[in-house]
Amino acid sequence: MQTQRTLDEFKNEPFTDFSVAENKKAMEEALAKVTGELGQKYPVVINGEKIELDTHFQSINPSDKTQIIGEFSDADRDAETLVNRAIDAATNAFQSWRNVSPEVRAEYLFRAADIIRERKHYFSAWMVLEVGKTWAEADGDTAEAIDFLEFYGREMIRWGGDQPITPSPYSEENKFEYIPLGVGAIIPPWNFPLAIMAGMTMSAVVTGNTTILKPSPDAPTIAYKFMEVLEEIGLPDGVVNFVAGSGTAVGELMVSHPKTRFVSFTGSKAVGLKIYEEAAKTREGQNWMKRVVAEMGGKDAIVVADDANLDEAAQGVVAAAFGFQGQKCSACSRLIVDEKVHDELMEKVVGLTEKLKLGSPNYPDTSLAAVINQNSFDKATGYIQQGIAEGGEVVAGGKATDDDGFFIEPTIIDNVKPKTTIEQEEIFAPVLAVIKADNYDHALEIANDTQYGLTGSVYSESDERLERARRDFHVGNLYLNRKCTGALVGVHPFGGFNMSGTDSKAGGREYLLQFMQGKSVAKKK
Ligand code: NAD
């Protein structure tokens, strides 16, 4: 195996234009193919061995509750045995995988990227059906997965090369190199079921670690489809072990196991904090302090100043608030607007929102589909009621039905006051809170006043104001005069401050370092 791929020629995977008849047809064919593959049974995979268990859980289509996407061998009942077996397999595999050269490890990622690129719409179609992504959102997720594989492969080649050190004053040869950590627990969310899951898994793998991957119970089929890619590229057995089950049974055991060297988690603040705490405890037989990489939630705001281009601001707000039903960690869930332009802006925002089409994601003209599950539906509709009870006024949407799927209209609640529940807590659904600010300073103050610090945008025509936001708006990903969603790998390294995570940046130049440790070797000449 050899590679010629370098960071210099890394380019983001282009998105598909579904208005081109040929692309539309290809996606329709992919959806038909995937529909023909629904309802199959999937095993646990440990050391390359596919193990069918007696009990299964179902993954269902959130936009059509009667449709079963897949049935998964449920590791919960025998969680301890299965997690132990998977961690043993990963521990054994680590002994050889850690000695595979960075270039060869990277090559596996490049081959996985090639396969996904070749069957792009097939993977996107699984996301349309399993998590309710529209065509464009699913296509973006697939493109991002390809980007992570291409980017982290190249990054590993860079970190595997000579590292700069100061010349020694002694007669010796010095080398500084990065080595892997060991066995990692990989615990992804369901909302970027291909990109984030594959990025988290393969960043750990490319750096020489071995893993146990517990997919989200809401998106296990897409993760299994990725496992099939890893089998196809001949990734050695035991490097990625796949154990589907609940967070509370399988996930907690993965985190607490003494042979787990690190945890890579993306999900909610509540679970992330629990994992952080559990991983800090040392257990018998444990020889290290576990590392935790945790990417958590957000309460992201778009600030619109009185001098903003209001048409552009309205478009950015609606796209960022309602894309994928507001179920992105980067989604705009707060619009903070200078009261002088509030009415004019809201007319535009409500107008655009009313044009959105809520329905089945199987069709290309759908703008948004169902939220992921009953729990999420109940929580979000509860938040809408709470927003009203706290004095907010629903100015768009507000209705919801869970008869066939978990559909919530894109909902805007105006006149929300700072510090109220729906202004502070992550809702993770198509619910936008609008808050009036007295002026620009006040708007920034409100924007910063949550526990989170993930993404944010400012719309203003004033360079001075934008510079102030650059300095004072405390978010990991700040966008000026554009929407706060849609980060591109390599271009916008992604990750937040404060309760949004451990300050790591996925798709950035420092990301892989979290899964490696530096070793300095001095040899006397
Ligand atoms: P979640 O926290 O409910 O679950 C995430 C994963 O953790 C799942 O695999 C789940 O099974 C597992 N889990 C649950 N309880 C566990 C426990 N006690 N121990 C170990 N594992 C456990 O989150 P979710 O609903 O899947 O995803 C949505 C959340 O993820 C939102 O809060 C969103 O903001 C966040 N998110 C953040 C980023 C980011 O980059 N910061 C990206 C995507 C999603």
PDB file of N, CA and C in Angstrom, residues 405-489:
ATOM      1  N   GLY A 405     -45.388   9.900  12.652  1.00  0.00           N
ATOM      2  CA  GLY A 405     -43.973  10.162  12.913  1.00  0.00           C
ATOM      3  C   GLY A 405     -43.915  11.323  13.880  1.00  0.00           C
ATOM      4  N   PHE A 406     -42.706  11.724  14.261  1.00  0.00           N
ATOM      5  CA  PHE A 406     -42.579  12.734  15.327  1.00  0.00           C
ATOM      6  C   PHE A 406     -42.418  14.141  14.721  1.00  0.00           C
ATOM      7  N   PHE A 407     -43.518  14.680  14.188  1.00  0.00           N
ATOM      8  CA  PHE A 407     -43.435  15.927  13.432  1.00  0.00           C
ATOM      9  C   PHE A 407     -43.747  17.157  14.284  1.00  0.00           C
ATOM     10  N   ILE A 408     -42.835  18.104  14.269  1.00  0.00           N
ATOM     11  CA  ILE A 408     -43.051  19.367  14.985  1.00  0.00           C
ATOM     12  C   ILE A 408     -42.877  20.498  13.972  1.00  0.00           C
ATOM     13  N   GLU A 409     -43.853  21.370  13.878  1.00  0.00           N
ATOM     14  CA  GLU A 409     -43.718  22.503  12.950  1.00  0.00           C
ATOM     15  C   GLU A 409     -42.534  23.375  13.343  1.00  0.00           C
ATOM     16  N   PRO A 410     -41.867  23.977  12.349  1.00  0.00           N
ATOM     17  CA  PRO A 410     -40.821  24.930  12.725  1.00  0.00           C
ATOM     18  C   PRO A 410     -41.469  26.053  13.541  1.00  0.00           C
ATOM     19  N   THR A 411     -41.003  26.206  14.759  1.00  0.00           N
ATOM     20  CA  THR A 411     -41.716  27.043  15.724  1.00  0.00           C
ATOM     21  C   THR A 411     -40.843  28.215  16.180  1.00  0.00           C
ATOM     22  N   ILE A 412     -41.439  29.401  16.152  1.00  0.00           N
ATOM     23  CA  ILE A 412     -40.713  30.584  16.631  1.00  0.00           C
ATOM     24  C   ILE A 412     -41.461  31.160  17.826  1.00  0.00           C
ATOM     25  N   ILE A 413     -40.752  31.346  18.899  1.00  0.00           N
ATOM     26  CA  ILE A 413     -41.352  31.948  20.095  1.00  0.00           C
ATOM     27  C   ILE A 413     -40.693  33.312  20.304  1.00  0.00           C
ATOM     28  N   ASP A 414     -41.499  34.334  20.172  1.00  0.00           N
ATOM     29  CA  ASP A 414     -40.996  35.713  20.269  1.00  0.00           C
ATOM     30  C   ASP A 414     -41.134  36.216  21.719  1.00  0.00           C
ATOM     31  N   ASN A 415     -40.492  37.339  21.976  1.00  0.00           N
ATOM     32  CA  ASN A 415     -40.558  37.993  23.299  1.00  0.00           C
ATOM     33  C   ASN A 415     -40.088  37.091  24.444  1.00  0.00           C
ATOM     34  N   VAL A 416     -39.112  36.281  24.166  1.00  0.00           N
ATOM     35  CA  VAL A 416     -38.537  35.428  25.218  1.00  0.00           C
ATOM     36  C   VAL A 416     -37.588  36.297  26.043  1.00  0.00           C
ATOM     37  N   LYS A 417     -37.651  36.118  27.331  1.00  0.00           N
ATOM     38  CA  LYS A 417     -36.810  36.959  28.208  1.00  0.00           C
ATOM     39  C   LYS A 417     -35.508  36.239  28.538  1.00  0.00           C
ATOM     40  N   PRO A 418     -34.405  36.997  28.642  1.00  0.00           N
ATOM     41  CA  PRO A 418     -33.143  36.393  29.054  1.00  0.00           C
ATOM     42  C   PRO A 418     -33.326  35.624  30.360  1.00  0.00           C
ATOM     43  N   LYS A 419     -32.572  34.527  30.506  1.00  0.00           N
ATOM     44  CA  LYS A 419     -32.563  33.719  31.739  1.00  0.00           C
ATOM     45  C   LYS A 419     -33.745  32.763  31.889  1.00  0.00           C
ATOM     46  N   THR A 420     -34.764  32.862  31.000  1.00  0.00           N
ATOM     47  CA  THR A 420     -35.869  31.911  31.130  1.00  0.00           C
ATOM     48  C   THR A 420     -35.390  30.546  30.618  1.00  0.00           C
ATOM     49  N   THR A 421     -36.195  29.514  30.916  1.00  0.00           N
ATOM     50  CA  THR A 421     -35.767  28.143  30.600  1.00  0.00           C
ATOM     51  C   THR A 421     -35.437  27.978  29.121  1.00  0.00           C
ATOM     52  N   ILE A 422     -36.360  28.398  28.235  1.00  0.00           N
ATOM     53  CA  ILE A 422     -36.111  28.108  26.821  1.00  0.00           C
ATOM     54  C   ILE A 422     -35.023  29.024  26.242  1.00  0.00           C
ATOM     55  N   GLU A 423     -34.600  29.991  27.027  1.00  0.00           N
ATOM     56  CA  GLU A 423     -33.468  30.827  26.581  1.00  0.00           C
ATOM     57  C   GLU A 423     -32.139  30.200  27.012  1.00  0.00           C
ATOM     58  N   GLN A 424     -32.200  29.296  27.984  1.00  0.00           N
ATOM     59  CA  GLN A 424     -30.975  28.753  28.579  1.00  0.00           C
ATOM     60  C   GLN A 424     -30.684  27.297  28.216  1.00  0.00           C
ATOM     61  N   GLU A 425     -31.742  26.486  28.067  1.00  0.00           N
ATOM     62  CA  GLU A 425     -31.533  25.036  27.919  1.00  0.00           C
ATOM     63  C   GLU A 425     -31.568  24.596  26.465  1.00  0.00           C
ATOM     64  N   GLU A 426     -30.727  23.620  26.154  1.00  0.00           N
ATOM     65  CA  GLU A 426     -30.706  23.104  24.773  1.00  0.00           C
ATOM     66  C   GLU A 426     -32.003  22.330  24.520  1.00  0.00           C
ATOM     67  N   ILE A 427     -32.699  22.627  23.421  1.00  0.00           N
ATOM     68  CA  ILE A 427     -33.963  21.961  23.114  1.00  0.00           C
ATOM     69  C   ILE A 427     -33.754  20.871  22.058  1.00  0.00           C
ATOM     70  N   PHE A 428     -32.906  21.141  21.084  1.00  0.00           N
ATOM     71  CA  PHE A 428     -32.527  20.168  20.055  1.00  0.00           C
ATOM     72  C   PHE A 428     -33.723  19.743  19.210  1.00  0.00           C
ATOM     73  N   ALA A 429     -34.443  20.741  18.721  1.00  0.00           N
ATOM     74  CA  ALA A 429     -35.654  20.539  17.924  1.00  0.00           C
ATOM     75  C   ALA A 429     -35.911  21.859  17.180  1.00  0.00           C
ATOM     76  N   PRO A 430     -36.897  21.887  16.264  1.00  0.00           N
ATOM     77  CA  PRO A 430     -37.125  23.122  15.504  1.00  0.00           C
ATOM     78  C   PRO A 430     -37.857  24.193  16.312  1.00  0.00           C
ATOM     79  N   VAL A 431     -37.214  24.679  17.340  1.00  0.00           N
ATOM     80  CA  VAL A 431     -37.825  25.692  18.214  1.00  0.00           C
ATOM     81  C   VAL A 431     -36.828  26.840  18.383  1.00  0.00           C
ATOM     82  N   LEU A 432     -37.233  28.013  17.916  1.00  0.00           N
ATOM     83  CA  LEU A 432     -36.350  29.185  17.973  1.00  0.00           C
ATOM     84  C   LEU A 432     -36.905  30.195  18.973  1.00  0.00           C
ATOM     85  N   ALA A 433     -36.059  30.615  19.919  1.00  0.00           N
ATOM     86  CA  ALA A 433     -36.448  31.650  20.879  1.00  0.00           C
ATOM     87  C   ALA A 433     -35.921  33.001  20.381  1.00  0.00           C
ATOM     88  N   VAL A 434     -36.795  34.004  20.377  1.00  0.00           N
ATOM     89  CA  VAL A 434     -36.372  35.343  19.932  1.00  0.00           C
ATOM     90  C   VAL A 434     -36.312  36.273  21.137  1.00  0.00           C
ATOM     91  N   ILE A 435     -35.158  36.916  21.299  1.00  0.00           N
ATOM     92  CA  ILE A 435     -34.938  37.777  22.468  1.00  0.00           C
ATOM     93  C   ILE A 435     -34.591  39.180  21.970  1.00  0.00           C
ATOM     94  N   LYS A 436     -35.268  40.182  22.526  1.00  0.00           N
ATOM     95  CA  LYS A 436     -34.965  41.576  22.134  1.00  0.00           C
ATOM     96  C   LYS A 436     -33.842  42.115  23.006  1.00  0.00           C
ATOM     97  N   ALA A 437     -32.907  42.826  22.367  1.00  0.00           N
ATOM     98  CA  ALA A 437     -31.826  43.464  23.122  1.00  0.00           C
ATOM     99  C   ALA A 437     -31.956  44.980  22.992  1.00  0.00           C
ATOM    100  N   ASP A 438     -31.491  45.692  24.023  1.00  0.00           N
ATOM    101  CA  ASP A 438     -31.586  47.163  23.990  1.00  0.00           C
ATOM    102  C   ASP A 438     -30.648  47.738  22.937  1.00  0.00           C
ATOM    103  N   ASN A 439     -29.492  47.121  22.785  1.00  0.00           N
ATOM    104  CA  ASN A 439     -28.482  47.611  21.851  1.00  0.00           C
ATOM    105  C   ASN A 439     -27.462  46.490  21.598  1.00  0.00           C
ATOM    106  N   TYR A 440     -26.414  46.798  20.847  1.00  0.00           N
ATOM    107  CA  TYR A 440     -25.457  45.750  20.464  1.00  0.00           C
ATOM    108  C   TYR A 440     -24.729  45.168  21.679  1.00  0.00           C
ATOM    109  N   ASP A 441     -24.301  46.023  22.594  1.00  0.00           N
ATOM    110  CA  ASP A 441     -23.595  45.535  23.791  1.00  0.00           C
ATOM    111  C   ASP A 441     -24.481  44.574  24.574  1.00  0.00           C
ATOM    112  N   HIS A 442     -25.721  44.973  24.734  1.00  0.00           N
ATOM    113  CA  HIS A 442     -26.674  44.141  25.466  1.00  0.00           C
ATOM    114  C   HIS A 442     -26.860  42.795  24.752  1.00  0.00           C
ATOM    115  N   ALA A 443     -26.907  42.834  23.425  1.00  0.00           N
ATOM    116  CA  ALA A 443     -27.094  41.598  22.642  1.00  0.00           C
ATOM    117  C   ALA A 443     -25.928  40.632  22.888  1.00  0.00           C
ATOM    118  N   LEU A 444     -24.709  41.148  22.874  1.00  0.00           N
ATOM    119  CA  LEU A 444     -23.545  40.273  23.113  1.00  0.00           C
ATOM    120  C   LEU A 444     -23.562  39.714  24.536  1.00  0.00           C
ATOM    121  N   GLU A 445     -23.993  40.555  25.440  1.00  0.00           N
ATOM    122  CA  GLU A 445     -24.070  40.122  26.840  1.00  0.00           C
ATOM    123  C   GLU A 445     -25.055  38.945  26.988  1.00  0.00           C
ATOM    124  N   ILE A 446     -26.215  39.057  26.334  1.00  0.00           N
ATOM    125  CA  ILE A 446     -27.206  37.964  26.389  1.00  0.00           C
ATOM    126  C   ILE A 446     -26.627  36.720  25.707  1.00  0.00           C
ATOM    127  N   ALA A 447     -25.967  36.950  24.572  1.00  0.00           N
ATOM    128  CA  ALA A 447     -25.425  35.810  23.806  1.00  0.00           C
ATOM    129  C   ALA A 447     -24.464  34.987  24.662  1.00  0.00           C
ATOM    130  N   ASN A 448     -23.650  35.661  25.450  1.00  0.00           N
ATOM    131  CA  ASN A 448     -22.643  34.957  26.261  1.00  0.00           C
ATOM    132  C   ASN A 448     -23.197  34.383  27.560  1.00  0.00           C
ATOM    133  N   ASP A 449     -24.433  34.719  27.872  1.00  0.00           N
ATOM    134  CA  ASP A 449     -24.940  34.401  29.196  1.00  0.00           C
ATOM    135  C   ASP A 449     -25.634  33.033  29.274  1.00  0.00           C
ATOM    136  N   THR A 450     -24.953  31.977  28.818  1.00  0.00           N
ATOM    137  CA  THR A 450     -25.444  30.609  29.064  1.00  0.00           C
ATOM    138  C   THR A 450     -24.238  29.798  29.515  1.00  0.00           C
ATOM    139  N   GLN A 451     -24.494  28.528  29.869  1.00  0.00           N
ATOM    140  CA  GLN A 451     -23.382  27.660  30.275  1.00  0.00           C
ATOM    141  C   GLN A 451     -22.544  27.229  29.075  1.00  0.00           C
ATOM    142  N   TYR A 452     -23.110  27.368  27.894  1.00  0.00           N
ATOM    143  CA  TYR A 452     -22.476  26.800  26.698  1.00  0.00           C
ATOM    144  C   TYR A 452     -21.565  27.807  25.989  1.00  0.00           C
ATOM    145  N   GLY A 453     -20.925  27.353  24.928  1.00  0.00           N
ATOM    146  CA  GLY A 453     -20.102  28.247  24.110  1.00  0.00           C
ATOM    147  C   GLY A 453     -19.688  27.555  22.826  1.00  0.00           C
ATOM    148  N   LEU A 454     -20.706  27.104  22.068  1.00  0.00           N
ATOM    149  CA  LEU A 454     -20.362  26.301  20.892  1.00  0.00           C
ATOM    150  C   LEU A 454     -20.255  27.148  19.626  1.00  0.00           C
ATOM    151  N   THR A 455     -21.411  27.522  19.034  1.00  0.00           N
ATOM    152  CA  THR A 455     -21.327  28.355  17.837  1.00  0.00           C
ATOM    153  C   THR A 455     -22.109  29.650  18.062  1.00  0.00           C
ATOM    154  N   GLY A 456     -21.868  30.600  17.197  1.00  0.00           N
ATOM    155  CA  GLY A 456     -22.616  31.855  17.252  1.00  0.00           C
ATOM    156  C   GLY A 456     -22.366  32.633  15.977  1.00  0.00           C
ATOM    157  N   SER A 457     -23.308  33.525  15.654  1.00  0.00           N
ATOM    158  CA  SER A 457     -23.148  34.399  14.485  1.00  0.00           C
ATOM    159  C   SER A 457     -23.482  35.821  14.882  1.00  0.00           C
ATOM    160  N   VAL A 458     -22.882  36.754  14.143  1.00  0.00           N
ATOM    161  CA  VAL A 458     -23.274  38.156  14.277  1.00  0.00           C
ATOM    162  C   VAL A 458     -23.516  38.711  12.884  1.00  0.00           C
ATOM    163  N   TYR A 459     -24.649  39.380  12.721  1.00  0.00           N
ATOM    164  CA  TYR A 459     -24.904  40.093  11.468  1.00  0.00           C
ATOM    165  C   TYR A 459     -24.824  41.587  11.768  1.00  0.00           C
ATOM    166  N   SER A 460     -23.867  42.247  11.108  1.00  0.00           N
ATOM    167  CA  SER A 460     -23.716  43.701  11.260  1.00  0.00           C
ATOM    168  C   SER A 460     -22.895  44.204  10.074  1.00  0.00           C
ATOM    169  N   GLU A 461     -23.128  45.450   9.681  1.00  0.00           N
ATOM    170  CA  GLU A 461     -22.336  46.030   8.591  1.00  0.00           C
ATOM    171  C   GLU A 461     -21.126  46.784   9.142  1.00  0.00           C
ATOM    172  N   SER A 462     -20.971  46.780  10.454  1.00  0.00           N
ATOM    173  CA  SER A 462     -19.892  47.560  11.056  1.00  0.00           C
ATOM    174  C   SER A 462     -18.685  46.669  11.378  1.00  0.00           C
ATOM    175  N   ASP A 463     -17.534  47.017  10.781  1.00  0.00           N
ATOM    176  CA  ASP A 463     -16.318  46.239  11.055  1.00  0.00           C
ATOM    177  C   ASP A 463     -15.957  46.300  12.529  1.00  0.00           C
ATOM    178  N   GLU A 464     -16.186  47.452  13.125  1.00  0.00           N
ATOM    179  CA  GLU A 464     -15.839  47.614  14.535  1.00  0.00           C
ATOM    180  C   GLU A 464     -16.665  46.652  15.402  1.00  0.00           C
ATOM    181  N   ARG A 465     -17.928  46.534  15.092  1.00  0.00           N
ATOM    182  CA  ARG A 465     -18.788  45.620  15.860  1.00  0.00           C
ATOM    183  C   ARG A 465     -18.381  44.163  15.627  1.00  0.00           C
ATOM    184  N   LEU A 466     -18.066  43.847  14.390  1.00  0.00           N
ATOM    185  CA  LEU A 466     -17.659  42.466  14.098  1.00  0.00           C
ATOM    186  C   LEU A 466     -16.360  42.139  14.834  1.00  0.00           C
ATOM    187  N   GLU A 467     -15.454  43.104  14.893  1.00  0.00           N
ATOM    188  CA  GLU A 467     -14.190  42.892  15.630  1.00  0.00           C
ATOM    189  C   GLU A 467     -14.467  42.670  17.108  1.00  0.00           C
ATOM    190  N   ARG A 468     -15.428  43.386  17.625  1.00  0.00           N
ATOM    191  CA  ARG A 468     -15.774  43.233  19.037  1.00  0.00           C
ATOM    192  C   ARG A 468     -16.315  41.831  19.291  1.00  0.00           C
ATOM    193  N   ALA A 469     -17.124  41.359  18.342  1.00  0.00           N
ATOM    194  CA  ALA A 469     -17.651  39.994  18.486  1.00  0.00           C
ATOM    195  C   ALA A 469     -16.497  38.994  18.447  1.00  0.00           C
ATOM    196  N   ARG A 470     -15.543  39.213  17.551  1.00  0.00           N
ATOM    197  CA  ARG A 470     -14.390  38.309  17.452  1.00  0.00           C
ATOM    198  C   ARG A 470     -13.687  38.202  18.813  1.00  0.00           C
ATOM    199  N   ARG A 471     -13.595  39.345  19.497  1.00  0.00           N
ATOM    200  CA  ARG A 471     -12.924  39.369  20.799  1.00  0.00           C
ATOM    201  C   ARG A 471     -13.810  38.827  21.924  1.00  0.00           C
ATOM    202  N   ASP A 472     -15.071  39.230  21.933  1.00  0.00           N
ATOM    203  CA  ASP A 472     -15.874  39.040  23.150  1.00  0.00           C
ATOM    204  C   ASP A 472     -16.956  37.964  23.092  1.00  0.00           C
ATOM    205  N   PHE A 473     -17.318  37.499  21.902  1.00  0.00           N
ATOM    206  CA  PHE A 473     -18.363  36.470  21.804  1.00  0.00           C
ATOM    207  C   PHE A 473     -17.650  35.136  22.030  1.00  0.00           C
ATOM    208  N   HIS A 474     -17.922  34.527  23.221  1.00  0.00           N
ATOM    209  CA  HIS A 474     -17.090  33.399  23.661  1.00  0.00           C
ATOM    210  C   HIS A 474     -17.657  32.066  23.158  1.00  0.00           C
ATOM    211  N   VAL A 475     -17.395  31.790  21.898  1.00  0.00           N
ATOM    212  CA  VAL A 475     -17.835  30.523  21.304  1.00  0.00           C
ATOM    213  C   VAL A 475     -16.664  29.929  20.516  1.00  0.00           C
ATOM    214  N   GLY A 476     -16.680  28.608  20.407  1.00  0.00           N
ATOM    215  CA  GLY A 476     -15.602  27.933  19.680  1.00  0.00           C
ATOM    216  C   GLY A 476     -15.661  28.177  18.189  1.00  0.00           C
ATOM    217  N   ASN A 477     -16.859  28.365  17.653  1.00  0.00           N
ATOM    218  CA  ASN A 477     -17.024  28.623  16.219  1.00  0.00           C
ATOM    219  C   ASN A 477     -17.878  29.861  16.021  1.00  0.00           C
ATOM    220  N   LEU A 478     -17.224  30.937  15.662  1.00  0.00           N
ATOM    221  CA  LEU A 478     -17.915  32.222  15.468  1.00  0.00           C
ATOM    222  C   LEU A 478     -18.026  32.518  13.968  1.00  0.00           C
ATOM    223  N   TYR A 479     -19.200  32.958  13.568  1.00  0.00           N
ATOM    224  CA  TYR A 479     -19.432  33.256  12.144  1.00  0.00           C
ATOM    225  C   TYR A 479     -19.919  34.700  12.028  1.00  0.00           C
ATOM    226  N   LEU A 480     -19.327  35.423  11.115  1.00  0.00           N
ATOM    227  CA  LEU A 480     -19.690  36.830  10.951  1.00  0.00           C
ATOM    228  C   LEU A 480     -20.389  37.011   9.610  1.00  0.00           C
ATOM    229  N   ASN A 481     -21.602  37.528   9.676  1.00  0.00           N
ATOM    230  CA  ASN A 481     -22.445  37.724   8.500  1.00  0.00           C
ATOM    231  C   ASN A 481     -22.687  36.448   7.728  1.00  0.00           C
ATOM    232  N   ARG A 482     -22.790  35.338   8.426  1.00  0.00           N
ATOM    233  CA  ARG A 482     -23.242  34.078   7.826  1.00  0.00           C
ATOM    234  C   ARG A 482     -23.838  33.199   8.933  1.00  0.00           C
ATOM    235  N   LYS A 483     -24.524  32.155   8.498  1.00  0.00           N
ATOM    236  CA  LYS A 483     -25.224  31.289   9.461  1.00  0.00           C
ATOM    237  C   LYS A 483     -24.226  30.538  10.340  1.00  0.00           C
ATOM    238  N   CYS A 484     -24.726  30.009  11.472  1.00  0.00           N
ATOM    239  CA  CYS A 484     -23.813  29.379  12.437  1.00  0.00           C
ATOM    240  C   CYS A 484     -23.749  27.865  12.312  1.00  0.00           C
ATOM    241  N   THR A 485     -24.322  27.311  11.237  1.00  0.00           N
ATOM    242  CA  THR A 485     -24.201  25.864  10.995  1.00  0.00           C
ATOM    243  C   THR A 485     -23.353  25.657   9.736  1.00  0.00           C
ATOM    244  N   GLY A 486     -23.006  24.386   9.492  1.00  0.00           N
ATOM    245  CA  GLY A 486     -22.336  24.067   8.228  1.00  0.00           C
ATOM    246  C   GLY A 486     -20.828  24.171   8.267  1.00  0.00           C
ATOM    247  N   ALA A 487     -20.200  23.805   9.401  1.00  0.00           N
ATOM    248  CA  ALA A 487     -18.734  23.840   9.477  1.00  0.00           C
ATOM    249  C   ALA A 487     -18.144  22.817   8.510  1.00  0.00           C
ATOM    250  N   LEU A 488     -17.075  23.202   7.852  1.00  0.00           N
ATOM    251  CA  LEU A 488     -16.390  22.300   6.917  1.00  0.00           C
ATOM    252  C   LEU A 488     -15.102  21.786   7.549  1.00  0.00           C
ATOM    253  N   VAL A 489     -14.865  20.493   7.381  1.00  0.00           N
ATOM    254  CA  VAL A 489     -13.638  19.872   7.901  1.00  0.00           C
ATOM    255  C   VAL A 489     -12.410  20.614   7.347  1.00  0.00           C
TER     256      VAL A 489
END
